[in-house]
Tab-separated table of C-alpha atoms and ligand atoms in Angstrom:
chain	number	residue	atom	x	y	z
A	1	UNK	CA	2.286	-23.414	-3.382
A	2	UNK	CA	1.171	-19.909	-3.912
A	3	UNK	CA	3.929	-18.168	-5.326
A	4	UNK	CA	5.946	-15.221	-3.278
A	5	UNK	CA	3.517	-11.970	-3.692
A	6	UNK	CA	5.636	-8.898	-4.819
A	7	UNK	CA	3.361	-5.925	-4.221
A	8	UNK	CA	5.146	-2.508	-6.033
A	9	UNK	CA	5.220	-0.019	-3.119
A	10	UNK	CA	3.933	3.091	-3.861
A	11	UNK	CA	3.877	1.943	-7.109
A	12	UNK	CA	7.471	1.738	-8.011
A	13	UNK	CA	8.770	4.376	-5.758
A	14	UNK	CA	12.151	3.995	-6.794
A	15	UNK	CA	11.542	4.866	-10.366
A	16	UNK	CA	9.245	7.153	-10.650
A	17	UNK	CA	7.361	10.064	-7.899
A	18	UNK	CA	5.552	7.971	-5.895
A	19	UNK	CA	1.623	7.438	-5.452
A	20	UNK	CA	1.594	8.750	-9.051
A	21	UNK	CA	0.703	7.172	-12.248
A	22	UNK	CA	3.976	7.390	-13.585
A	23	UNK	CA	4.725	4.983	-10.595
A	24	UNK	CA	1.935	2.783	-10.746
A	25	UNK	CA	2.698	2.399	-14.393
A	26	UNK	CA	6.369	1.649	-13.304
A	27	UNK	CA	5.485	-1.003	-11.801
A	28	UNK	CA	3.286	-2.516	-14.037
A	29	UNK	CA	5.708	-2.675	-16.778
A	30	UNK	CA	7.623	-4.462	-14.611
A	31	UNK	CA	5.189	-6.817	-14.173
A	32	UNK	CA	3.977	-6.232	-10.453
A	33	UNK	CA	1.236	-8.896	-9.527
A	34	UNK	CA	0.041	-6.428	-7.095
A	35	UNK	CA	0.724	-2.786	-6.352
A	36	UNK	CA	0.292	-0.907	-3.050
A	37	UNK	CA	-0.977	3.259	-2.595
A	38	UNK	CA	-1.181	5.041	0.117
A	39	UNK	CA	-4.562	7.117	0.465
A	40	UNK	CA	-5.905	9.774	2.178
A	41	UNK	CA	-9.151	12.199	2.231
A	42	UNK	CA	-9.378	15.427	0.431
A	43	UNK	CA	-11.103	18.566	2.140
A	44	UNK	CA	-14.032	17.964	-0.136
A	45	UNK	CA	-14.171	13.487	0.606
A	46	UNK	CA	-12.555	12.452	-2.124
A	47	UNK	CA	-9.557	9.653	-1.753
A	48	UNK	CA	-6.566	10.495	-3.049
A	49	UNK	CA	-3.243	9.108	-3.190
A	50	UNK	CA	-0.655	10.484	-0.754
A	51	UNK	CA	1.794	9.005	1.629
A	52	UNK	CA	2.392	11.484	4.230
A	53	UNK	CA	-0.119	13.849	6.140
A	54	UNK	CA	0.669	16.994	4.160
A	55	UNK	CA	1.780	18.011	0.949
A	56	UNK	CA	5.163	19.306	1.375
A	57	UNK	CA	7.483	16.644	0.238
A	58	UNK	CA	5.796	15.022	-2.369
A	59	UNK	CA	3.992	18.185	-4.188
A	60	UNK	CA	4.192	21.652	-5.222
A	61	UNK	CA	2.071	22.497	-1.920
A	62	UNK	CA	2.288	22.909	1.394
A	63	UNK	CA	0.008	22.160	4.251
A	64	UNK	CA	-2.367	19.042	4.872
A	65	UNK	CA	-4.031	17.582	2.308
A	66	UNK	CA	-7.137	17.333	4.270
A	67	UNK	CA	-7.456	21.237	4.135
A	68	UNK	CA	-7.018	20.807	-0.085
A	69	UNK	CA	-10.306	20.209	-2.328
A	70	UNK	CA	-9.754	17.867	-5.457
A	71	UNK	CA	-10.138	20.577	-8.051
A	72	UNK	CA	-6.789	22.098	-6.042
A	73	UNK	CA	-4.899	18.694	-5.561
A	74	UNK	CA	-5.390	17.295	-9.430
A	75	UNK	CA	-3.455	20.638	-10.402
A	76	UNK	CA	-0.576	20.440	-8.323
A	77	UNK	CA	2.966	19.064	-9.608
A	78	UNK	CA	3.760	15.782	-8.231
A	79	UNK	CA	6.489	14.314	-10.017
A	80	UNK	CA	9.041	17.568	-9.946
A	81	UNK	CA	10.308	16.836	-6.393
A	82	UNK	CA	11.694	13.502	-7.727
A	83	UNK	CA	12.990	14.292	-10.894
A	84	UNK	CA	12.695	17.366	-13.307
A	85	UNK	CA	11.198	14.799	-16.408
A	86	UNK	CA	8.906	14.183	-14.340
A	87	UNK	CA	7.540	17.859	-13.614
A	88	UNK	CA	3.523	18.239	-14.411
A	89	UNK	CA	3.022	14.424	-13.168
A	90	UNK	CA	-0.313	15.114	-11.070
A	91	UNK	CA	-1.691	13.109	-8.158
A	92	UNK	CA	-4.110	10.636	-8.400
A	93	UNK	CA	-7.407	9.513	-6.892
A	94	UNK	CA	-8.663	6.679	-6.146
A	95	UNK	CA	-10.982	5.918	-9.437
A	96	UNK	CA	-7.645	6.795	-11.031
A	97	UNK	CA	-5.656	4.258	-10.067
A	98	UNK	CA	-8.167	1.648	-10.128
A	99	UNK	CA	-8.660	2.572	-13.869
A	100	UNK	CA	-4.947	1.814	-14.234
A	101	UNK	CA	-4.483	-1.090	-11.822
A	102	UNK	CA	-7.341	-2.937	-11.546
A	103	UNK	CA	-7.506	-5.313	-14.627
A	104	UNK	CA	-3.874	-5.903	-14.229
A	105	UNK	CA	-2.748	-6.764	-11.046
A	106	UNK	CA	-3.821	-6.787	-7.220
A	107	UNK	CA	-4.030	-3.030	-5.427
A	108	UNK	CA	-3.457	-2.870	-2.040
A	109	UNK	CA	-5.157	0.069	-0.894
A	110	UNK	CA	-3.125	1.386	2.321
A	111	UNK	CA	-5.510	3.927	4.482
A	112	UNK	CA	-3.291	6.526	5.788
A	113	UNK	CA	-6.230	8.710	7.248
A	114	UNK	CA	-8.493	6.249	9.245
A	115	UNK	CA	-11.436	8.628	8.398
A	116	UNK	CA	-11.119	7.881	4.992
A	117	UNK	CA	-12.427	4.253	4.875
A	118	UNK	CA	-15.783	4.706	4.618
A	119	UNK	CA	-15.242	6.680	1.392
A	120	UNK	CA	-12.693	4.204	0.122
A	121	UNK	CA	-15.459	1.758	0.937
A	122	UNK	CA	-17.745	3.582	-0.913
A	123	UNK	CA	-15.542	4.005	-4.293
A	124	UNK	CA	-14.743	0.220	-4.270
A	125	UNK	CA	-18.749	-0.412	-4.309
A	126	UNK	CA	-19.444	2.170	-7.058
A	127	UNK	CA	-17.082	0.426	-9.421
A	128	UNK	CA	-17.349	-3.020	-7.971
A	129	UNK	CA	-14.052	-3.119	-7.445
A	130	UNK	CA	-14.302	-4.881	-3.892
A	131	UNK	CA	-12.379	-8.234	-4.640
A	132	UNK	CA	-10.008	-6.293	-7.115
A	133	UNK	CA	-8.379	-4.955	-3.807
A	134	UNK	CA	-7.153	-5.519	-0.330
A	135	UNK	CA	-7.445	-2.493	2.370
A	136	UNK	CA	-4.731	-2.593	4.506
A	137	UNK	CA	-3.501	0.206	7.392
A	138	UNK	CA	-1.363	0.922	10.706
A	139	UNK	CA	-5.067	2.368	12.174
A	140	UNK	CA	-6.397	-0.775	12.917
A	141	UNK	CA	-9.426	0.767	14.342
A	142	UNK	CA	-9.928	1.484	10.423
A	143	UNK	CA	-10.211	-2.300	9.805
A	144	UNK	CA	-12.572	-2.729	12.201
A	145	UNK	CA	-14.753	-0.761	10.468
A	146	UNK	CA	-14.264	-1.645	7.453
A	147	UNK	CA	-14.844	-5.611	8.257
A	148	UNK	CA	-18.077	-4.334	10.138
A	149	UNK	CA	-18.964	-2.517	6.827
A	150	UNK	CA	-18.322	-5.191	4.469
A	151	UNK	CA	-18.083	-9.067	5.638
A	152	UNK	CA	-16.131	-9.896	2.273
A	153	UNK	CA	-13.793	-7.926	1.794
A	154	UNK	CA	-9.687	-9.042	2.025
A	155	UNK	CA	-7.902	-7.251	4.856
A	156	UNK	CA	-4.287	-7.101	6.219
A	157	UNK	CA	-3.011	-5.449	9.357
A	158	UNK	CA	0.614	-3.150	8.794
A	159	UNK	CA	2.416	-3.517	11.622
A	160	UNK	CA	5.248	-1.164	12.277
A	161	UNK	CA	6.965	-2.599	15.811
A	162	UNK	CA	5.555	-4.297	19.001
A	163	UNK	CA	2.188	-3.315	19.507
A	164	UNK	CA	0.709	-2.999	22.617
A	165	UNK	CA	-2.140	-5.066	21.057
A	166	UNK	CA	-1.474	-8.429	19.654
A	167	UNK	CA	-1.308	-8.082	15.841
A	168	UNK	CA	-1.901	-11.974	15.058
A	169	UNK	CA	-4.749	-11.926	17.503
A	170	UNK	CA	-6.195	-8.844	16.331
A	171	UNK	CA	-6.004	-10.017	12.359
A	172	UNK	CA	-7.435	-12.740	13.561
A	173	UNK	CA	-10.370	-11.182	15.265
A	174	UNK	CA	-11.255	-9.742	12.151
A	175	UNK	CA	-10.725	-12.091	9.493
A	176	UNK	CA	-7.806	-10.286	7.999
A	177	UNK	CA	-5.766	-12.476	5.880
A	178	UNK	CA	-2.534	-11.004	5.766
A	179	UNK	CA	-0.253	-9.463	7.988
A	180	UNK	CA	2.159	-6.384	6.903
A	181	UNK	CA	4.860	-6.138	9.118
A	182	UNK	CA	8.307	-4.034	8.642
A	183	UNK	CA	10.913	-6.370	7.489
A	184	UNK	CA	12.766	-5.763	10.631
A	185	UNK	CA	10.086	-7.782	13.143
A	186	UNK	CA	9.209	-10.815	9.859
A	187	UNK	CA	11.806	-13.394	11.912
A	188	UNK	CA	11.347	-16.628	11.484
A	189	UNK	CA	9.488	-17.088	14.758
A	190	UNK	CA	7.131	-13.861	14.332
A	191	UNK	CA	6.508	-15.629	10.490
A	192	UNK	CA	5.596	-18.906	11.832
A	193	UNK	CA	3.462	-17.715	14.366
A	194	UNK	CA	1.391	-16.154	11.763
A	195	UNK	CA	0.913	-18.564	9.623
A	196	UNK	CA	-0.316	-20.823	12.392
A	197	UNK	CA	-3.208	-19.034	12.930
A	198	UNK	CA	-3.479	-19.096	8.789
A	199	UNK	CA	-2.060	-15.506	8.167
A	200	UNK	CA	0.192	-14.764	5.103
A	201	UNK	CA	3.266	-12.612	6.156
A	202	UNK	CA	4.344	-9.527	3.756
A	203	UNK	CA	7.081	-7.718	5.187
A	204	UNK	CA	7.665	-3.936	3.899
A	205	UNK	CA	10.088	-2.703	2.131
A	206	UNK	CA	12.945	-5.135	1.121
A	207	UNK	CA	14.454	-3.867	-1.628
A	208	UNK	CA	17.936	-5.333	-2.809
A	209	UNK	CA	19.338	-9.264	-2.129
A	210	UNK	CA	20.572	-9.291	0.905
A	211	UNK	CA	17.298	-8.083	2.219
A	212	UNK	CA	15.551	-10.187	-0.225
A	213	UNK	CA	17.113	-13.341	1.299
A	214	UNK	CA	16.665	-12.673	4.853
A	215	UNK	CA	12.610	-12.566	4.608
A	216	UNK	CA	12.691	-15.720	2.123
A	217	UNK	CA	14.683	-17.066	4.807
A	218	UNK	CA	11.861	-16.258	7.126
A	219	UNK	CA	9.423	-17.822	5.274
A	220	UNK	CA	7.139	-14.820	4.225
A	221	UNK	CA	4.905	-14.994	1.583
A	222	UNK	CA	5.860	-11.995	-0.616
A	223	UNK	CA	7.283	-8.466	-0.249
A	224	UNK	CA	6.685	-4.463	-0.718
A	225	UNK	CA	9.440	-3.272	-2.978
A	226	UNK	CA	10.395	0.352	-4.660
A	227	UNK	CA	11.961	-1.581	-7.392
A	228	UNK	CA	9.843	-4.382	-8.119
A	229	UNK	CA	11.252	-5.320	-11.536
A	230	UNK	CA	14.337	-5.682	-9.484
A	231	UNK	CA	12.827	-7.852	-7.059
A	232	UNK	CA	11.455	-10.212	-9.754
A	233	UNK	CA	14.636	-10.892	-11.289
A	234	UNK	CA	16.499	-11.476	-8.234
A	235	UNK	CA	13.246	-14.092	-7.493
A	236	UNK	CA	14.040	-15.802	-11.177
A	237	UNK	CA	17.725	-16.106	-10.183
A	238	UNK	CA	16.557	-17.893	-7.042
A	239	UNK	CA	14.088	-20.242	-9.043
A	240	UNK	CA	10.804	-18.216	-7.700
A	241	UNK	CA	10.059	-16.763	-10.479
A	242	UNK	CA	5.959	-16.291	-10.477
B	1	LIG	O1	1.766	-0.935	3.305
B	1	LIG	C1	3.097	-1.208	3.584
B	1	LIG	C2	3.929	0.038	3.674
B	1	LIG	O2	3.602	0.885	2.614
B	1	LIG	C3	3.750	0.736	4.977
B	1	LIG	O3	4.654	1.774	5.162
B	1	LIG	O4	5.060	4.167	5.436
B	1	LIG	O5	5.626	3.064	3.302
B	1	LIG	O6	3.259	3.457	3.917
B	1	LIG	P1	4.636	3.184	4.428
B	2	LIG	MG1	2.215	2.449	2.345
């Protein structure tokens, strides 16, 4: 059996800033078998890491980050709004976290900015990094695309409540393998649908054992967690240990 896939969210969002490499690093010290960013496009095209449309909570700017060029974004503080020892922490691109994550575990790369996937596309081929990585977004329009673009490359739908659109169907439709649903729609019954039509199921974000338990009891096939060292020892506890 494959064992339960715990995928570091943001890195290990709740131990260090987010999206940065003091998270990603986080979280593989802990041993993450796969880690998940969030990306987006810079002014000037280049994919950078960054949960939320603008700057404002997570840097030392304001504004969208789609109005920023790279040579503006690498100098901004990303790490102060989490913690003071972590003022100076800079944000990432996408070269930069595949120089940190690749060899070591999976990356999940979640588009945020469904423009952004033929440049995310584009980085992956430079550094032939395409089976290093699975692309995974809400704008499923953006994995569409990116199937179109490249027949080989692993996909997973996030799913964030009922969709008007069927979200098994659709994954289906494009030979996504995984599904990444909020923990809060992963019952049993919305699991075992999925895997009938041969999806995995990774809900998003369980983070402590009560949560754990519920999607184990609903028979997904890993988890996004802040704390993914935390995770993994409540897994070893259970006997799931990876
Ligand atoms: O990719 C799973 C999860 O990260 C989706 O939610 O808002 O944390 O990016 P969000
Ligand atoms: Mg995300």
């Amino acid at each position: 059996m494959t064992p339960f896939l715990v995928v570091g969210h943001r890195g290990a969002a709740a131990r260090a800033p987010e999206n940065t490499r003091a998270s990603l690093k986080a979280a593989l010290d802990a041993a993450a078998p796969a880690v998940e960013i969030d990306v987006a496009l810079s002014a000037d095209g280049r994919v950078v890491l960054l949960h939320d449309r603008t700057l404002d909570r997570t840097t030392s700017a304001r504004g969208p980050v789609r109005r920023k060029r790279w040579d503006e974004l690498r100098r901004l503080d990303a790490g102060s709004w989490f913690a003071a020892r972590f003022a100076g922490e800079a944000m990432l691109d996408l070269d930069g976290a595949l120089d940190l994550v690749r060899d070591r575990a999976r990356l999940v790369v979640e588009i945020k900015d469904a423009l952004a996937v033929d440049a995310v596309l584009a980085v992956l081929s430079r550094r032939g990094a395409e089976r290093a990585v699975t692309i995974s977004s809400f704008a499923w329009e953006a994995l569409a695309v990116a199937r179109r673009r490249h027949p080989g490359i692993d996909l997973a739908a996030t799913v964030k409540r009922l969709e008007r659109r069927d979200p098994v169907a659709f994954a289906v439709s494009i030979g996504a393998s995984a599904l990444h649903p909020n923990r809060a729609l992963a019952t049993p019954a919305w699991v075992e649908r999925a895997h009938e039509a041969g999806l995995s199921v990774i809900p998003y974000t369980v983070n402590g054992a009560a949560e754990l338990d519920r999607v184990l009891r609903a028979g997904a096939n890993g988890c996004f967690t802040d704390d993914p060292g935390a995770l993994l020892r409540l897994l070893a506890r259970r006997g799931l240990a990876p």
